Amino acid sequence: HPVKYHLEKKEKHTGARLGKIETPHGTFETPMFMPVGTLASVKTMAPEELEEMGAGIILSNTYHLWLRPGEDIVDEAGGLHEFMNWDRGILTDSGGFQVFSLSDMRDIKEEGVHFRSHLDGSKLFLSPEKAIQIQNKLGSDIMMSFDECPPFDESYDYVKKSVERTSRWAERGLNAHEKLNKQGLFGIVQGAGFEDLRKQSAKDLVSMDFSGYSIGGLSVGEPKKEMYRVLDFTTPLLPENKPRYLMGVGTPDALIEGVIRGVDMFDCVLPTRIARNGTTMTSKGRVVIKNAEYARDYRPLDEKCNCYTCRNYSRAYIRHLIKSDETFGLRLTSYHNLFFLLDLMKKVRQAIREDNLLEFKESFFEEYGYN
Ligand SMILES: CC#C[C@H]1NC(N)=Nc2cc3[nH]c(NC)nc3cc21
Ligand SMILES: [Zn+2]
């Protein structure tokens, strides 16, 4: 496997692990947060800034890049790394989730999914083989299997059929992948909130020997307690010597709770998405910078933050920019939010080294204002 996971240390009191994930574009520490660059750009950030804040692997989306600009243009440009001038890790999602969340879905057949483009309504077809072929043209370091993504509250019978199809699709994707090249391919465990279906899905995928395993079907609107319950019985089903990736997570509390349950990799649009309306995460909870209370507040967003934004600009200035629709304001809030989550993961890794992750969680939650 060109993507290898090295387990460095298990935290004494939880399921948390310290590790390293080796890719053709570098080796990065886990647990890690991956900034999302859906359309080959982490919104408003330059690659140098992402590197400066310590980002290792970023996420891009097969579905979006297939529709626009098309995988052939990215391929001709030399692949995604060349195209976006990013020489560290890139992970691409397979399109499975986007098909189900973005486009009004036509129908699911055994061979794949027929649906309409969310851009212009044109008819499209995506299959496990096609999703692998596109990702190989994008040249990502870590690729995702094409999965069927049922809503969390679907019936047991529907989810059972869906899990069985996702396993058949995973096998087809793996076969197609091995003919193309050997970058890392992850299987995506499904099964919604049903323990036996999660077991079945994990068993099927682990037998296919993927480079790593994503936990799908979560962070899709279910209560956080539900997500943690599913994680409690799903991560132990996955091999210790492979990375575990919880898709679409998340908020500071969910990141810490996921690490405690043995998750190694996370991605979420949250930091850059909320930044664009001026909402920032700080060690003392969220600061919604547009609030009038910050008009004359000349302190940084977070006194404890060492990021470019916090070292050079005040809340009053950032509030002024956001209120005035000055684009630079979005860059400052995006930079800070990404730095905040990347720095949180650095602190979590240190807590694993010191075997005091639960104490770290308590003090972080207390200061952030989680109940
Ligand atoms: C059902 C299912 C499923 C998973 N399948 C794939 N391919 N990508 C995902 C991306 C996600 N993002 C979020 N929350 C923002 N949950 C996700 C779940 C998946
Ligand atoms: Zn900051």
Short mmCIF file of C-alpha atoms and ligand atoms in Angstrom, two decimals:
data_model
loop_
_atom_site.label_atom_id
_atom_site.label_comp_id
_atom_site.label_asym_id
_atom_site.label_seq_id
_atom_site.Cartn_x
_atom_site.Cartn_y
_atom_site.Cartn_z
CA HIS A 1 0.00 0.00 0.00
CA PRO A 2 1.46 3.42 -0.95
CA VAL A 3 -0.55 4.93 1.92
CA LYS A 4 0.68 3.42 5.16
CA TYR A 5 -0.42 4.02 8.73
CA HIS A 6 2.04 3.73 11.59
CA LEU A 7 0.49 3.42 15.05
CA GLU A 8 2.88 5.25 17.40
CA LYS A 9 1.09 5.14 20.75
CA LYS A 10 -2.26 4.27 22.31
CA GLU A 11 -3.60 6.69 24.94
CA LYS A 12 -3.84 4.92 28.31
CA HIS A 13 -7.42 5.77 29.31
CA THR A 14 -9.29 6.07 25.98
CA GLY A 15 -9.41 4.58 22.47
CA ALA A 16 -7.28 7.46 21.17
CA ARG A 17 -4.12 6.74 19.16
CA LEU A 18 -1.14 8.74 18.03
CA GLY A 19 0.05 7.81 14.56
CA LYS A 20 1.57 8.83 11.26
CA ILE A 21 0.07 8.43 7.80
CA GLU A 22 2.57 8.06 4.99
CA THR A 23 1.49 9.21 1.51
CA PRO A 24 3.27 9.81 -1.82
CA HIS A 25 3.17 13.52 -0.87
CA GLY A 26 4.55 13.34 2.64
CA THR A 27 4.00 11.78 6.05
CA PHE A 28 1.62 13.46 8.47
CA GLU A 29 0.74 13.05 12.15
CA THR A 30 -2.62 11.76 13.31
CA PRO A 31 -5.13 12.49 14.76
CA MET A 32 -5.46 15.18 12.10
CA PHE A 33 -7.98 17.65 10.77
CA MET A 34 -8.14 18.03 6.96
CA PRO A 35 -9.19 21.44 5.56
CA VAL A 36 -11.77 21.12 2.78
CA GLY A 37 -10.93 22.44 -0.69
CA THR A 38 -13.97 21.13 -2.60
CA LEU A 39 -13.26 22.92 -5.89
CA ALA A 40 -9.45 22.63 -5.66
CA SER A 41 -9.17 25.59 -3.33
CA VAL A 42 -9.54 25.88 0.45
CA LYS A 43 -11.71 28.97 0.17
CA THR A 44 -9.73 32.25 0.44
CA MET A 45 -6.51 30.48 1.49
CA ALA A 46 -3.23 30.28 -0.49
CA PRO A 47 -1.35 26.95 -0.34
CA GLU A 48 1.56 28.70 1.43
CA GLU A 49 -0.82 29.81 4.17
CA LEU A 50 -2.18 26.29 4.61
CA GLU A 51 1.37 24.98 4.84
CA GLU A 52 2.31 27.75 7.32
CA MET A 53 -0.57 26.79 9.63
CA GLY A 54 0.45 23.13 9.53
CA ALA A 55 -2.15 21.56 7.23
CA GLY A 56 -0.94 18.20 5.93
CA ILE A 57 -3.73 16.61 3.88
CA ILE A 58 -6.58 18.60 2.34
CA LEU A 59 -9.82 17.27 0.87
CA SER A 60 -11.23 17.80 -2.60
CA ASN A 61 -14.36 16.47 -4.28
CA THR A 62 -14.59 14.12 -7.25
CA TYR A 63 -18.20 15.08 -7.98
CA HIS A 64 -17.50 18.84 -8.15
CA LEU A 65 -14.25 18.59 -10.14
CA TRP A 66 -15.81 16.08 -12.55
CA LEU A 67 -18.57 18.57 -13.32
CA ARG A 68 -16.26 21.58 -13.33
CA PRO A 69 -13.59 21.91 -14.78
CA GLY A 70 -13.71 18.19 -15.69
CA GLU A 71 -11.13 15.58 -14.70
CA ASP A 72 -9.44 15.76 -18.14
CA ILE A 73 -8.40 19.37 -17.64
CA VAL A 74 -6.98 18.56 -14.20
CA ASP A 75 -5.22 15.53 -15.72
CA GLU A 76 -3.75 17.60 -18.57
CA ALA A 77 -2.60 20.20 -16.04
CA GLY A 78 -0.55 17.44 -14.40
CA GLY A 79 -3.04 16.40 -11.74
CA LEU A 80 -4.60 18.14 -8.76
CA HIS A 81 -1.31 18.83 -6.94
CA GLU A 82 0.10 20.66 -9.98
CA PHE A 83 -3.21 22.31 -10.84
CA MET A 84 -3.61 23.90 -7.38
CA ASN A 85 0.09 24.21 -6.54
CA TRP A 86 -0.23 22.03 -3.41
CA ASP A 87 2.59 19.56 -2.81
CA ARG A 88 1.32 17.93 0.38
CA GLY A 89 -1.48 15.38 0.76
CA ILE A 90 -4.77 15.38 -1.11
CA LEU A 91 -7.71 13.14 -0.29
CA THR A 92 -10.71 13.04 -2.63
CA ASP A 93 -14.21 12.01 -1.72
CA SER A 94 -15.77 9.66 -4.27
CA GLY A 95 -18.90 11.55 -5.19
CA GLY A 96 -21.18 9.09 -3.38
CA PHE A 97 -22.26 11.60 -0.78
CA GLN A 98 -22.44 14.54 -3.18
CA VAL A 99 -24.71 12.65 -5.57
CA PHE A 100 -27.13 12.03 -2.70
CA SER A 101 -26.82 15.42 -1.03
CA LEU A 102 -26.48 17.80 -3.97
CA SER A 103 -28.43 16.56 -6.95
CA ASP A 104 -32.09 15.55 -7.18
CA MET A 105 -31.37 11.87 -7.48
CA ARG A 106 -32.89 9.96 -10.39
CA ASP A 107 -32.36 6.33 -9.58
CA ILE A 108 -29.93 3.86 -8.09
CA LYS A 109 -29.21 0.79 -10.21
CA GLU A 110 -26.78 -2.04 -9.51
CA GLU A 111 -24.41 -0.63 -12.13
CA GLY A 112 -24.44 2.85 -10.59
CA VAL A 113 -26.48 6.02 -10.03
CA HIS A 114 -28.30 8.02 -12.68
CA PHE A 115 -28.94 11.61 -11.58
CA ARG A 116 -29.03 15.21 -12.72
CA SER A 117 -26.25 17.76 -12.37
CA HIS A 118 -26.94 20.32 -9.61
CA LEU A 119 -25.40 22.91 -11.95
CA ASP A 120 -27.42 22.60 -15.14
CA GLY A 121 -29.74 19.62 -14.65
CA SER A 122 -27.99 17.56 -17.34
CA LYS A 123 -28.22 13.78 -17.00
CA LEU A 124 -25.22 12.12 -15.38
CA PHE A 125 -24.17 8.61 -14.41
CA LEU A 126 -21.65 7.67 -11.74
CA SER A 127 -20.48 4.13 -11.00
CA PRO A 128 -17.82 2.62 -8.75
CA GLU A 129 -15.52 2.24 -11.77
CA LYS A 130 -16.17 5.78 -13.02
CA ALA A 131 -15.56 7.29 -9.58
CA ILE A 132 -12.22 5.47 -9.35
CA GLN A 133 -11.28 6.48 -12.90
CA ILE A 134 -11.97 10.17 -12.17
CA GLN A 135 -9.97 10.07 -8.92
CA ASN A 136 -7.05 8.47 -10.72
CA LYS A 137 -7.12 11.31 -13.27
CA LEU A 138 -7.21 13.83 -10.42
CA GLY A 139 -4.19 12.06 -8.97
CA SER A 140 -5.19 12.29 -5.29
CA ASP A 141 -3.08 10.44 -2.72
CA ILE A 142 -6.06 8.96 -0.89
CA MET A 143 -9.21 7.98 -2.81
CA MET A 144 -12.64 6.99 -1.54
CA SER A 145 -14.78 4.09 -2.68
CA PHE A 146 -18.09 4.96 -4.31
CA ASP A 147 -20.73 4.32 -1.67
CA GLU A 148 -24.50 4.52 -1.52
CA CYS A 149 -25.41 7.09 1.10
CA PRO A 150 -28.82 6.41 2.66
CA PRO A 151 -30.39 9.03 4.96
CA PHE A 152 -29.67 8.31 8.65
CA ASP A 153 -33.34 7.65 9.46
CA GLU A 154 -33.93 5.09 6.69
CA SER A 155 -35.55 1.74 7.60
CA TYR A 156 -33.48 -1.27 8.66
CA ASP A 157 -34.41 -3.20 5.49
CA TYR A 158 -33.44 -0.30 3.22
CA VAL A 159 -30.12 0.22 5.00
CA LYS A 160 -29.37 -3.53 4.92
CA LYS A 161 -29.82 -3.62 1.13
CA SER A 162 -27.82 -0.40 0.81
CA VAL A 163 -24.91 -1.78 2.87
CA GLU A 164 -24.82 -4.93 0.74
CA ARG A 165 -24.74 -2.82 -2.43
CA THR A 166 -22.04 -0.54 -1.01
CA SER A 167 -19.92 -3.65 -0.33
CA ARG A 168 -20.41 -4.91 -3.89
CA TRP A 169 -19.54 -1.44 -5.19
CA ALA A 170 -16.45 -1.32 -2.96
CA GLU A 171 -15.20 -4.59 -4.49
CA ARG A 172 -15.82 -3.26 -8.02
CA GLY A 173 -13.98 -0.04 -7.19
CA LEU A 174 -11.05 -1.96 -5.76
CA ASN A 175 -10.83 -4.12 -8.89
CA ALA A 176 -10.98 -1.06 -11.15
CA HIS A 177 -8.42 0.71 -8.96
CA GLU A 178 -5.85 -2.05 -9.08
CA LYS A 179 -5.84 -1.84 -12.88
CA LEU A 180 -5.14 1.91 -12.78
CA ASN A 181 -2.57 2.57 -10.11
CA LYS A 182 -1.72 1.89 -6.54
CA GLN A 183 -2.55 5.12 -4.64
CA GLY A 184 -4.35 4.61 -1.37
CA LEU A 185 -8.00 3.61 -1.56
CA PHE A 186 -10.28 3.69 1.50
CA GLY A 187 -13.44 1.67 1.98
CA ILE A 188 -16.41 3.48 3.53
CA VAL A 189 -18.26 1.69 6.33
CA GLN A 190 -22.00 2.24 6.27
CA GLY A 191 -24.95 0.88 8.25
CA ALA A 192 -26.55 4.03 9.71
CA GLY A 193 -27.35 3.46 13.42
CA PHE A 194 -27.72 -0.35 13.23
CA GLU A 195 -24.92 -2.19 15.03
CA ASP A 196 -25.32 -5.46 13.13
CA LEU A 197 -25.27 -3.65 9.76
CA ARG A 198 -22.18 -1.69 10.76
CA LYS A 199 -20.59 -5.02 11.73
CA GLN A 200 -21.53 -6.53 8.36
CA SER A 201 -20.24 -3.52 6.44
CA ALA A 202 -16.94 -3.45 8.37
CA LYS A 203 -16.48 -7.22 7.97
CA ASP A 204 -17.01 -7.03 4.19
CA LEU A 205 -14.63 -4.09 3.72
CA VAL A 206 -11.89 -5.30 6.08
CA SER A 207 -11.78 -8.56 4.11
CA MET A 208 -10.99 -6.51 0.98
CA ASP A 209 -7.85 -5.06 2.58
CA PHE A 210 -8.20 -1.31 1.86
CA SER A 211 -5.44 1.17 2.75
CA GLY A 212 -7.76 2.72 5.29
CA TYR A 213 -11.38 2.91 6.39
CA SER A 214 -13.83 5.81 6.41
CA ILE A 215 -16.85 5.82 8.67
CA GLY A 216 -19.70 7.02 6.52
CA GLY A 217 -23.30 7.80 7.26
CA LEU A 218 -22.56 10.13 10.15
CA SER A 219 -22.66 13.89 10.61
CA VAL A 220 -25.73 13.84 8.39
CA GLY A 221 -28.07 15.54 10.83
CA GLU A 222 -28.28 12.85 13.51
CA PRO A 223 -27.91 13.93 17.18
CA LYS A 224 -24.27 14.00 18.38
CA LYS A 225 -25.05 11.37 21.01
CA GLU A 226 -26.19 9.07 18.19
CA MET A 227 -22.94 9.67 16.32
CA TYR A 228 -20.89 8.85 19.43
CA ARG A 229 -22.99 5.71 20.07
CA VAL A 230 -22.33 4.49 16.52
CA LEU A 231 -18.62 5.28 16.85
CA ASP A 232 -18.47 3.35 20.14
CA PHE A 233 -19.24 0.09 18.34
CA THR A 234 -17.83 0.86 14.88
CA THR A 235 -14.18 1.94 15.38
CA PRO A 236 -13.33 -1.27 17.32
CA LEU A 237 -14.45 -3.25 14.22
CA LEU A 238 -11.70 -1.63 12.16
CA PRO A 239 -8.07 -2.85 12.06
CA GLU A 240 -5.73 -1.08 14.49
CA ASN A 241 -2.99 -0.83 11.84
CA LYS A 242 -5.06 1.16 9.32
CA PRO A 243 -6.25 4.79 9.51
CA ARG A 244 -9.85 5.52 10.47
CA TYR A 245 -11.47 8.57 8.88
CA LEU A 246 -14.72 10.07 10.19
CA MET A 247 -16.22 11.96 7.25
CA GLY A 248 -17.69 15.42 7.65
CA VAL A 249 -16.67 16.09 11.27
CA GLY A 250 -16.42 18.67 12.64
CA THR A 251 -16.87 20.88 15.58
CA PRO A 252 -14.25 21.08 18.39
CA ASP A 253 -16.28 18.81 20.71
CA ALA A 254 -16.98 16.20 18.01
CA LEU A 255 -13.31 16.13 17.00
CA ILE A 256 -12.22 15.41 20.57
CA GLU A 257 -15.01 12.85 21.14
CA GLY A 258 -14.08 11.16 17.83
CA VAL A 259 -10.38 10.95 18.78
CA ILE A 260 -11.34 9.45 22.15
CA ARG A 261 -13.21 6.73 20.22
CA GLY A 262 -10.22 5.89 18.03
CA VAL A 263 -10.71 8.10 14.96
CA ASP A 264 -7.54 9.36 13.22
CA MET A 265 -8.72 11.65 10.39
CA PHE A 266 -11.46 14.27 10.10
CA ASP A 267 -12.66 16.79 7.52
CA CYS A 268 -15.29 19.50 7.69
CA VAL A 269 -16.28 22.65 5.80
CA LEU A 270 -17.26 24.25 9.13
CA PRO A 271 -14.17 26.45 9.77
CA THR A 272 -14.19 28.13 6.37
CA ARG A 273 -17.98 28.13 5.97
CA ILE A 274 -18.78 29.91 9.24
CA ALA A 275 -15.80 32.23 8.70
CA ARG A 276 -17.54 33.63 5.65
CA ASN A 277 -20.31 35.06 7.80
CA GLY A 278 -17.89 36.26 10.46
CA THR A 279 -18.33 33.47 12.99
CA THR A 280 -15.05 32.46 14.62
CA MET A 281 -14.04 29.73 17.05
CA THR A 282 -11.90 30.79 20.01
CA SER A 283 -10.69 29.03 23.17
CA LYS A 284 -13.53 30.81 24.98
CA GLY A 285 -16.23 29.71 22.53
CA ARG A 286 -17.63 31.28 19.40
CA VAL A 287 -17.12 34.99 18.66
CA VAL A 288 -19.63 36.29 16.08
CA ILE A 289 -17.60 39.28 15.03
CA LYS A 290 -20.47 41.28 13.52
CA ASN A 291 -21.95 41.74 17.00
CA ALA A 292 -21.93 45.38 18.09
CA GLU A 293 -20.11 44.44 21.31
CA TYR A 294 -16.88 44.10 19.28
CA ALA A 295 -17.04 47.51 17.57
CA ARG A 296 -14.56 49.01 20.04
CA ASP A 297 -12.86 45.78 21.06
CA TYR A 298 -9.17 46.21 20.18
CA ARG A 299 -8.10 42.76 21.44
CA PRO A 300 -7.32 39.88 19.04
CA LEU A 301 -10.03 37.30 18.33
CA ASP A 302 -8.34 34.96 20.79
CA GLU A 303 -5.67 36.16 23.26
CA LYS A 304 -4.30 32.62 23.38
CA CYS A 305 -4.09 32.18 19.61
CA ASN A 306 -0.75 32.61 17.86
CA CYS A 307 -2.09 32.77 14.32
CA TYR A 308 -1.40 35.48 11.71
CA THR A 309 -4.83 37.00 12.27
CA CYS A 310 -4.53 37.14 16.07
CA ARG A 311 -0.98 38.46 16.00
CA ASN A 312 -1.80 41.38 13.70
CA TYR A 313 -5.45 42.44 13.79
CA SER A 314 -8.09 43.44 16.33
CA ARG A 315 -11.70 42.35 16.64
CA ALA A 316 -12.73 45.93 15.83
CA TYR A 317 -10.82 45.85 12.56
CA ILE A 318 -12.09 42.40 11.54
CA ARG A 319 -15.65 43.41 12.46
CA HIS A 320 -15.29 46.54 10.30
CA LEU A 321 -14.05 44.47 7.32
CA ILE A 322 -16.81 41.86 7.62
CA LYS A 323 -19.51 44.53 8.04
CA SER A 324 -18.10 46.38 5.00
CA ASP A 325 -17.97 43.20 2.91
CA GLU A 326 -14.21 43.62 2.56
CA THR A 327 -12.88 40.30 1.22
CA PHE A 328 -9.77 40.57 3.38
CA GLY A 329 -12.06 40.08 6.40
CA LEU A 330 -13.04 36.61 5.12
CA ARG A 331 -9.41 35.69 4.74
CA LEU A 332 -8.65 36.73 8.32
CA THR A 333 -11.56 34.76 9.82
CA SER A 334 -10.89 31.72 7.59
CA TYR A 335 -7.20 31.71 8.46
CA HIS A 336 -7.97 31.90 12.17
CA ASN A 337 -10.67 29.19 12.15
CA LEU A 338 -8.50 26.73 10.23
CA PHE A 339 -5.53 27.49 12.47
CA PHE A 340 -7.77 27.01 15.53
CA LEU A 341 -8.80 23.46 14.53
CA LEU A 342 -5.32 22.47 13.34
CA ASP A 343 -3.89 23.79 16.61
CA LEU A 344 -6.59 21.94 18.57
CA MET A 345 -5.48 18.68 16.93
CA LYS A 346 -1.87 19.49 17.82
CA LYS A 347 -2.93 19.88 21.46
CA VAL A 348 -4.91 16.63 21.26
CA ARG A 349 -1.85 14.78 19.92
CA GLN A 350 0.21 16.18 22.82
CA ALA A 351 -2.48 15.06 25.31
CA ILE A 352 -2.27 11.53 23.85
CA ARG A 353 1.51 11.60 24.33
CA GLU A 354 0.97 12.60 27.96
CA ASP A 355 -1.95 10.18 28.52
CA ASN A 356 -4.15 13.03 29.75
CA LEU A 357 -6.65 13.36 26.91
CA LEU A 358 -9.65 13.22 29.23
CA GLU A 359 -8.26 16.02 31.40
CA PHE A 360 -7.55 18.03 28.27
CA LYS A 361 -11.13 17.44 27.09
CA GLU A 362 -12.55 18.59 30.42
CA SER A 363 -10.54 21.81 30.53
CA PHE A 364 -11.13 22.57 26.84
CA PHE A 365 -14.89 21.99 27.15
CA GLU A 366 -15.04 24.10 30.32
CA GLU A 367 -13.24 27.06 28.74
CA TYR A 368 -15.05 26.79 25.38
CA GLY A 369 -18.39 26.79 27.17
CA TYR A 370 -19.61 23.29 26.28
CA ASN A 371 -22.00 22.20 28.99
C1 LIG B 1 -24.25 8.32 4.06
C2 LIG B 1 -22.83 8.58 3.81
C3 LIG B 1 -21.72 8.83 3.66
C4 LIG B 1 -20.33 9.21 3.45
N1 LIG B 1 -19.94 8.92 2.09
C5 LIG B 1 -19.10 9.72 1.41
N2 LIG B 1 -18.55 9.27 0.24
N3 LIG B 1 -18.81 10.95 1.85
C6 LIG B 1 -19.38 11.47 2.98
C7 LIG B 1 -19.21 12.83 3.30
C8 LIG B 1 -19.85 13.33 4.42
N4 LIG B 1 -19.94 14.59 4.95
C9 LIG B 1 -20.74 14.48 6.04
N5 LIG B 1 -21.12 15.53 6.82
C10 LIG B 1 -20.81 16.88 6.47
N6 LIG B 1 -21.15 13.23 6.26
C11 LIG B 1 -20.63 12.49 5.25
C12 LIG B 1 -20.79 11.15 4.96
C13 LIG B 1 -20.16 10.65 3.82
ZN ZN B 2 -6.06 33.23 15.68
#
